[in-house]
C-alpha angles and dihedrals in degrees: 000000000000121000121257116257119270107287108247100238131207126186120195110195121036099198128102104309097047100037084047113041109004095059103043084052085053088050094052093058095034086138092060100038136039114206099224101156143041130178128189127147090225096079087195088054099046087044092056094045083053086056100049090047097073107218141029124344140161118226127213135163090197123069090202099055087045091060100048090046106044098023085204121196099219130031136200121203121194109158131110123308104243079063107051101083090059099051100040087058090053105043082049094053079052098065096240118111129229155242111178130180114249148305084045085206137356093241139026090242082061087048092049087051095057086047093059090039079057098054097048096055101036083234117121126218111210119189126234106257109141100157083091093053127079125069088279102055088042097043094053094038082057100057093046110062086036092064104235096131095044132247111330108238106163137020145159138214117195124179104174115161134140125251117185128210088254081070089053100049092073103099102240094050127095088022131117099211089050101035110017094226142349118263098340093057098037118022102017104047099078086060102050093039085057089043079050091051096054102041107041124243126334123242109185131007137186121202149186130188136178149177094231098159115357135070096234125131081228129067121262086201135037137165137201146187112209131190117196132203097252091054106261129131124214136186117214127190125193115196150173091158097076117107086193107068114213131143110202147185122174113163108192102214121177090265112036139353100240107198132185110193114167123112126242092354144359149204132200096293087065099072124063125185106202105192125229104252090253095054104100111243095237091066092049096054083067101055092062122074126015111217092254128049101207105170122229104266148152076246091057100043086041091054086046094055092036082051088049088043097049084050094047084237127130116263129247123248076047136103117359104355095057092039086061086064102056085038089062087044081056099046092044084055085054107042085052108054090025089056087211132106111267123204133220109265090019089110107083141138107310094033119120088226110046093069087043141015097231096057086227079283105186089225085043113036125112109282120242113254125209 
């Protein structure tokens, strides 16, 4: 079987995330894509990502003229949030998929919007979540719905980092029309989408949120209790309050507690299994290390969704399964400032919270600028 031609790649966005993280992804599979565009409305910026990128590359400042010049078949979008629902639309009617940074959209209505954008092109938008990729995060979600480690009964998420006011202070930070949210849209969600991703979908969930230190319309803290299908229950935290910076999972199933602690990524070491005293030592042995240790990367989320576009398949981290994690982003909002539990599928049309993540609160809702 011969191999499918290099996939035509576009970034949008040259700043941080696509100069470090993007580009070194592009570079790992440099057999299977070929960079050919960039955009950026800084035209310094987008100068100086050209350069760094090391060969030919087309520069825009328009998404829209770089779709109708270069017609890529794979696009990368790592702007600001407000932004992302817009371009992902466009770059889909163009026929190009994409892999965009999170959150994919600031409400589930956006989100519904890029899903029917999707099924009228036949394209596919994923959304950049690649704390579940890597051996680590494979091998123990493996074990886990096949049952190896027992029914799962307790866990705990915990994103837990520090964000000063200089941090703030960037315009589009702190705001609901440019972020969506504070820490649950932005810095926790990688964890609980993994958490997600390990334990199977949420049914109910109770939440609390709070401005405790910054002056932002969105929250810098919030809490939930979670119950899952399968029985479970969970805590999350969601924090840019935490001096002590640590991003956590631990799921207590009936035969061992199974806990990733690391930061912004993580590799095999990262995980532990500690057995429950009757599981025979020789099972456990065979929980701990995968024979690879591929770390969780952009590079390792980019080869999963080459693999699903060489296969004509949807990609994962798409679709449904990417849409229950924003809807638990949603149902956490309205638990909070509702003060009342919210279940899985309750956010619909007609909801307040279903076209933005604060409901329109009065405590919550966008304030009024001069």
């Amino acid at each position: 079987m011969s191999r499918p031609a290099r996939r035509r790649v576009a970034v949008v966005g040259t700043g941080a995330i696509v100069s470090g993280s993007h580009l070194p992804a592009l570079r790992a599979h440099a057999e299977r894509v070929e960079l050919v565009a960039a955009v950026d409305v800084d035209q310094g910026r987008l100068d100086a990502f050209r350069e760094l990128a090391g060969q030919e590359v087309a520069g825009f400042t328009s998404v829209d003229e770089m779709l109708d010049a270069v017609r890529p078949d794979l696009v990368l979008i790592g702007t600001p949030p407000s932004l992302h629902r817009a371009q992902t639309v466009a770059a889909l009617k163009a026929g190009a998929w994409v892999l965009c940074e999170k959150p994919l959209t600031l409400s589930l209505a956006e989100y519904d919007e890029i899903a029917a954008a999707e099924e009228a092109s036949g394209a596919y938008a994923a959304v950049v979540f690649q704390h579940r990729y890597g051996s680590g995060a494979e091998h123990a979600r493996a074990l886990l719905t096949s049952g190896e480690l027992g029914a799962p009964r307790v866990a705990h998420c915990q994103t837990t980092w520090h964000r000063d006011a200089a941090y703030y202070a960037v315009p589009w930070r702190g705001t609901w029309a440019s972020e969506g949210g504070g820490p649950t849209m932005g810095h926790g969600i990688h964890q609980y989408d993994l958490l997600l991703h390990l334990l199977g979908p949420w049914a109910e969930i109770r939440a609390m949120a709070a401005r405790l230190v910054h002056d932002t319309e969105s929250e810098d803290v919030s809490t939930a209790l979670v119950r899952f299908e399968n029985g479970a229950l969970a805590t999350v935290v969601n924090s840019v309050l935490s001096p002590d910076e640590v991003s956590r999972i631990r799921i207590d199933c009936a035969d061992a507690t199974v806990e990733l602690t690391h930061l912004y990524g993580h590799r095999n070491e990262d995980w532990t299994y500690t057995p429950a005293p009757h599981v025979a030592s020789e099972r456990a042995d065979a929980w701990r290390t995968p024979t690879a240790d591929v770390p969780s990367s952009h590079a390792a989320q980019l080869g999963a969704l080459l693999d699903a576009y060489d296969n004509g398949v949807r990609p994962p981290g798409s679709g449904a399964d990417a849409r229950a994690t924003l809807e638990f982003a949603a149902a956490l909002y309205k638990s909070a400032f509702t003060g009342r539990p919210v279940t899985a599928g309750e956010i619909a049309p007609g909801d307040p919270f279903y076209p933005a993540m604060h409901g329109d609160h009065p405590h919550w809702a966008p304030k009024e600028r001069a």
